[in-house]
Coordinates of C-alpha atoms in Angstrom, one line a residue:
X1224 CA 0.0 0.0 0.0
X1225 CA 2.1 2.8 -1.4
X1226 CA 2.4 6.5 -0.5
X1227 CA 0.5 8.9 -2.9
X1228 CA 1.7 12.4 -3.1
X1229 CA -1.0 15.0 -2.2
X1230 CA -0.6 16.8 -5.6
X1231 CA -1.2 13.5 -7.4
X1232 CA -4.3 12.9 -5.3
X1233 CA -5.6 16.4 -6.2
X1234 CA -4.9 15.9 -9.9
X1235 CA -7.3 12.9 -9.9
X1236 CA -10.1 14.7 -8.1
X1237 CA -12.8 17.1 -9.2
X1238 CA -15.0 19.9 -7.7
X1239 CA -18.7 20.6 -7.2
X1240 CA -20.4 23.8 -6.1
X1241 CA -21.9 24.0 -2.7
X1242 CA -23.5 27.4 -1.7
X1243 CA -21.0 29.3 -3.9
X1244 CA -18.0 27.3 -2.6
X1245 CA -15.9 24.7 -4.3
X1246 CA -15.8 21.2 -2.7
X1247 CA -13.1 18.8 -3.8
X1248 CA -13.8 15.1 -4.0
X1249 CA -12.4 11.9 -5.4
X1250 CA -14.4 9.1 -7.1
X1251 CA -13.4 5.6 -8.4
X1252 CA -12.5 5.4 -12.0
X1253 CA -15.8 5.2 -14.0
X1254 CA -14.7 2.0 -15.7
X1255 CA -14.3 0.3 -12.4
X1256 CA -17.6 1.3 -10.7
X1257 CA -20.2 -0.7 -12.6
X1258 CA -22.5 -2.7 -10.3
X1259 CA -20.4 -2.0 -7.2
X1260 CA -22.0 -0.7 -4.0
X1261 CA -21.3 2.9 -3.2
X1262 CA -18.9 3.6 -0.3
X1263 CA -18.6 7.1 1.2
X1264 CA -15.3 7.8 2.8
X1265 CA -15.3 10.5 5.5
X1266 CA -12.0 11.9 6.7
X1267 CA -11.0 13.3 10.1
X1268 CA -9.7 16.5 11.6
X1269 CA -7.6 18.4 10.5
X1270 CA -6.7 16.5 7.3
X1271 CA -8.6 15.4 4.2
X1272 CA -9.7 12.6 1.9
X1273 CA -6.0 11.9 1.2
X1274 CA -6.1 10.0 4.5
X1275 CA -7.6 7.1 2.5
X1276 CA -4.9 6.9 -0.1
X1277 CA -3.4 3.6 1.2
X1278 CA -6.8 1.9 1.1
X1279 CA -8.1 3.4 -2.1
X1280 CA -6.7 0.9 -4.7
X1281 CA -8.0 -2.2 -2.9
X1282 CA -11.3 -0.7 -1.8
X1283 CA -12.0 0.4 -5.3
X1284 CA -11.9 -3.2 -6.4
X1285 CA -15.0 -3.9 -4.5
X1286 CA -16.8 -0.6 -4.1
X1287 CA -17.8 2.6 -6.0
X1288 CA -15.8 5.1 -3.9
X1289 CA -16.7 8.7 -3.2
X1290 CA -14.5 10.8 -0.9
X1291 CA -15.0 14.5 -0.3
X1292 CA -12.8 17.0 1.4
X1293 CA -15.3 18.6 3.7
X1294 CA -15.8 22.4 3.9
X1295 CA -12.7 24.0 5.4
X1296 CA -10.5 20.9 4.8
X1297 CA -8.0 19.6 2.3
X1298 CA -8.4 21.0 -1.2
X1299 CA -11.9 22.3 -0.7
X1300 CA -12.6 26.0 -0.1
X1301 CA -11.8 27.3 3.4
X1302 CA -13.7 30.6 3.8
X1303 CA -12.8 32.6 6.9
X1304 CA -16.2 34.1 7.4
X1305 CA -18.2 30.8 7.5
X1306 CA -20.3 29.0 10.2
X1307 CA -18.7 25.6 10.1
X1308 CA -20.8 22.9 11.6
X1309 CA -21.4 19.1 11.5
X1310 CA -25.0 19.7 10.3
X1311 CA -23.7 21.8 7.3
X1312 CA -21.1 19.2 6.4
X1313 CA -23.9 16.6 6.4
X1314 CA -26.0 18.8 4.1
X1315 CA -23.0 19.1 1.7
X1316 CA -22.5 15.4 1.6
X1317 CA -26.1 14.7 1.0
X1318 CA -26.1 17.1 -1.9
X1319 CA -22.9 15.5 -3.3
X1320 CA -24.6 12.0 -3.1
X1321 CA -27.7 13.4 -4.7
X1322 CA -25.7 14.9 -7.6
X1323 CA -23.9 11.5 -7.9
X1324 CA -27.3 9.8 -8.1
X1325 CA -26.5 7.7 -5.0
X1326 CA -29.5 7.0 -2.7
X1327 CA -28.1 4.1 -0.7
X1328 CA -24.6 4.1 0.6
X1329 CA -22.1 2.3 3.0
X1330 CA -19.9 4.6 5.1
X1331 CA -16.3 4.3 6.3
X1332 CA -15.4 7.2 8.6
X1333 CA -12.7 8.5 10.8
X1334 CA -12.4 11.1 13.6
X1335 CA -14.4 14.2 12.6
X1336 CA -16.0 12.1 9.9
X1337 CA -17.4 9.8 12.6
X1338 CA -19.5 12.7 14.0
X1339 CA -20.7 13.5 10.5
X1340 CA -21.6 9.8 10.0
X1341 CA -23.6 9.9 13.3
X1342 CA -25.6 12.9 11.9
X1343 CA -26.1 11.1 8.6
X1344 CA -27.2 8.0 10.5
X1345 CA -29.6 10.1 12.6
X1346 CA -31.2 11.5 9.3
X1347 CA -31.4 7.9 8.0
X1348 CA -33.4 7.0 11.1
X1349 CA -35.7 10.0 10.7
X1350 CA -36.4 9.1 7.1
X1351 CA -37.2 5.5 8.0
X1352 CA -39.5 6.6 10.8
X1353 CA -41.4 9.3 8.8
X1354 CA -41.1 7.6 5.4
X1355 CA -39.3 10.5 3.8
X1356 CA -37.2 10.6 0.7
X1357 CA -33.4 11.0 0.8
X1358 CA -30.1 9.1 1.3
X1359 CA -30.3 5.8 3.2
X1360 CA -27.4 4.0 4.8
X1361 CA -26.6 0.4 4.4
X1362 CA -23.8 0.1 6.9
X1363 CA -21.3 2.2 8.9
X1364 CA -17.7 1.5 9.9
X1365 CA -16.1 3.9 12.3
X1366 CA -12.4 4.4 13.0
X1367 CA -11.0 6.3 16.0
X1368 CA -13.2 9.2 16.8
X1369 CA -15.0 11.1 19.6
X1370 CA -18.3 9.2 19.5
X1371 CA -19.1 10.1 23.1
X1372 CA -18.1 13.6 24.3
X1373 CA -17.7 12.6 27.9
X1374 CA -14.6 10.5 27.0
X1375 CA -13.3 12.8 24.3
X1376 CA -10.4 14.5 25.8
X1377 CA -8.8 17.1 23.6
X1378 CA -5.0 17.1 23.8
X1379 CA -2.2 19.6 23.2
X1380 CA -2.7 21.8 20.2
X1381 CA -6.4 20.7 19.8
X1382 CA -7.2 21.9 23.3
X1383 CA -5.5 25.3 22.7
X1384 CA -7.1 25.8 19.3
X1385 CA -10.6 25.0 20.5
X1386 CA -10.2 27.5 23.4
X1387 CA -10.7 31.3 23.6
X1388 CA -7.2 31.9 22.2
X1389 CA -7.6 29.5 19.3
X1390 CA -8.1 32.3 16.7
X1391 CA -4.8 33.9 17.6
X1392 CA -2.9 30.6 17.9
X1393 CA -4.2 29.4 14.5
X1394 CA -3.0 32.6 12.8
X1395 CA 0.6 31.9 13.8
X1396 CA 0.6 28.2 13.7
X1397 CA 4.0 27.0 12.7
X1398 CA 4.9 24.0 10.6
X1399 CA 7.1 22.6 13.3
X1400 CA 4.3 22.9 16.0
X1401 CA 1.8 21.3 13.6
X1402 CA 4.1 18.4 12.7
X1403 CA 5.0 17.7 16.3
X1404 CA 1.3 17.5 17.2
X1405 CA 0.6 15.2 14.3
X1406 CA 3.6 13.0 15.1
X1407 CA 2.2 12.4 18.6
X1408 CA -1.1 11.1 17.2
X1409 CA 0.5 8.0 15.8
X1410 CA 1.2 4.8 17.8
X1411 CA 4.5 3.7 19.1
X1412 CA 5.0 1.0 16.5
X1413 CA 4.5 3.3 13.5
X1414 CA 7.4 5.5 12.4
X1415 CA 5.6 8.3 10.6
X1416 CA 7.9 9.6 7.9
X1417 CA 8.9 13.2 7.2
X1418 CA 7.3 12.7 3.8
X1419 CA 3.9 12.0 5.5
X1420 CA 4.2 14.9 7.9
X1421 CA 5.0 17.2 5.0
X1422 CA 1.9 15.9 3.2
X1423 CA -0.3 16.6 6.2
X1424 CA 1.1 20.2 6.4
X1425 CA 0.8 20.8 2.7
X1426 CA -2.9 19.7 2.8
X1427 CA -3.8 21.6 5.9
X1428 CA -2.0 24.7 4.7
X1429 CA -3.6 24.7 1.3
X1430 CA -5.6 27.9 0.8
X1431 CA -4.2 29.1 4.2
X1432 CA -6.3 26.4 5.9
X1433 CA -4.5 26.7 9.2
X1434 CA -6.3 30.0 9.7
X1435 CA -9.7 28.3 10.0
X1436 CA -8.6 25.3 12.1
X1437 CA -9.9 26.9 15.3
X1438 CA -13.4 27.3 13.7
X1439 CA -13.5 23.7 12.6
X1440 CA -12.8 22.6 16.1
X1441 CA -16.0 24.2 17.4
X1442 CA -17.6 20.9 16.5
X1443 CA -16.5 19.8 20.0
X1444 CA -19.3 22.0 21.3
X1445 CA -21.7 20.5 18.9
X1446 CA -20.9 17.1 20.1
X1447 CA -22.1 18.1 23.6
X1448 CA -25.2 19.9 22.3
X1449 CA -26.3 17.0 20.1
X1450 CA -25.1 14.2 22.3
X1451 CA -28.5 12.8 22.8
X1452 CA -29.3 12.7 19.1
X1453 CA -26.0 11.2 18.0
X1454 CA -25.4 8.7 20.8
X1455 CA -29.0 7.5 20.9
X1456 CA -28.9 7.0 17.2
X1457 CA -25.9 4.7 17.6
X1458 CA -27.6 2.8 20.4
X1459 CA -30.9 2.3 18.6
X1460 CA -30.0 1.9 14.9
X1461 CA -30.7 -1.3 13.0
X1462 CA -28.0 -0.3 10.5
X1463 CA -25.0 -2.6 10.9
X1464 CA -22.2 -0.7 12.6
X1465 CA -18.6 -1.8 13.3
X1466 CA -16.1 0.2 15.4
X1467 CA -12.4 -0.3 14.6
X1468 CA -10.3 1.4 17.4
X1469 CA -6.6 1.9 17.6
X1470 CA -5.9 1.5 21.3
X1471 CA -2.7 3.6 21.3
X1472 CA -4.7 6.7 20.5
X1473 CA -4.5 8.9 23.6
X1474 CA -7.7 10.7 22.7
X1475 CA -10.0 7.9 21.4
X1476 CA -8.3 4.7 22.3
X1477 CA -8.9 2.4 25.2
X1478 CA -11.3 4.7 27.0
X1479 CA -13.5 5.1 23.9
X1480 CA -13.6 1.4 23.4
X1481 CA -14.6 0.8 27.0
X1482 CA -17.4 3.4 26.8
X1483 CA -18.6 1.9 23.5
X1484 CA -19.1 -1.4 25.1
X1485 CA -20.9 0.2 28.0
X1486 CA -23.4 2.0 25.9
X1487 CA -23.9 -0.1 22.7
X1488 CA -25.9 -3.3 22.9
X1489 CA -24.1 -6.2 21.3
X1490 CA -21.2 -4.0 20.2
X1491 CA -19.3 -4.9 17.1
X1492 CA -15.8 -3.6 18.0
X1493 CA -12.3 -4.5 16.7
X1494 CA -9.4 -3.4 18.8
X1495 CA -6.0 -2.7 17.2
X1496 CA -3.5 -2.9 20.0
X1497 CA -0.6 -1.6 17.8
X1498 CA -2.3 1.4 16.2
X1499 CA -2.7 5.0 17.2
X1500 CA -5.1 7.6 15.9
X1501 CA -4.7 6.8 12.2
X1502 CA -5.4 3.1 11.7
X1503 CA -6.0 3.5 8.0
X1504 CA -2.4 4.9 7.6
X1505 CA -0.6 2.9 10.4
X1506 CA -2.2 -0.5 9.7
X1507 CA -4.1 -0.3 6.4
X1508 CA -4.0 -4.1 5.9
X1509 CA -5.6 -4.7 9.3
X1510 CA -8.3 -2.1 8.7
X1511 CA -9.1 -3.5 5.2
X1512 CA -9.3 -7.0 6.6
X1513 CA -11.7 -6.2 9.3
X1514 CA -13.7 -3.9 7.1
X1515 CA -14.1 -6.6 4.4
X1516 CA -15.0 -9.3 7.0
X1517 CA -17.7 -7.0 8.3
X1518 CA -19.2 -6.6 4.8
X1519 CA -18.9 -10.3 4.1
X1520 CA -20.7 -11.1 7.3
X1521 CA -23.6 -8.8 6.3
X1522 CA -23.9 -10.6 2.9
X1523 CA -24.3 -13.9 4.6
X1524 CA -27.0 -12.8 7.0

């Protein structure tokens, strides 16, 4: 599973218009999508759809992939005067799926994308209950993320940027500080390369994106405001859900797995003892294996 340079990833993508802003996204090559089930890939904070580059070639063999850079992230527009929210990101994604003529979809999400997936799942539940039209979800696979705000403990730079001084810290965020923070997100058994750290910085800094990081992190407050909606949806949904958790993640590792088991009836959870916050980069083979087994089990039910 080879490294893909961000500029090459960008070259193979495209844009669509969302309320006068340009949203970047990648899709599988048209010749390879025929008859394959759609799979929506939702990235985390503070990065982009590029996070899926190691899984992309093998996932595209079995699924029709669609992977947006959410508003304020990656190669999408990053307006400074914008009210970023999880609800708005979900609106954007539903419009993208509608334009792509996708009305049923599987989801693979990570970090910030987990919270967006929770909102999309809640909307799915509403549509089923009230017999409304719109996108329906066939399954959800979640990687490390703050599913339950009571055990989501912001660390280091995240804590500072989400606080009252975040606007000023973001303005002068240095490359070194950013890379140091990203390095700490990986597990002890993964030697994140300078090439990868450079890629993360290149993507975040595209269109001066570091200037809006503090705004994106306000989703931490949304997680508290919408906790009942998003957590209860996970607890009550009949949509198959699997949680793959890298246990060396200091924000979303062991404690999140423990809480997941406490709150979710018959939890489908896979623990990766050697992975940190980015299982899809640190252990892509393991993530792919457990993701495919999850889907194969659904097909046999």
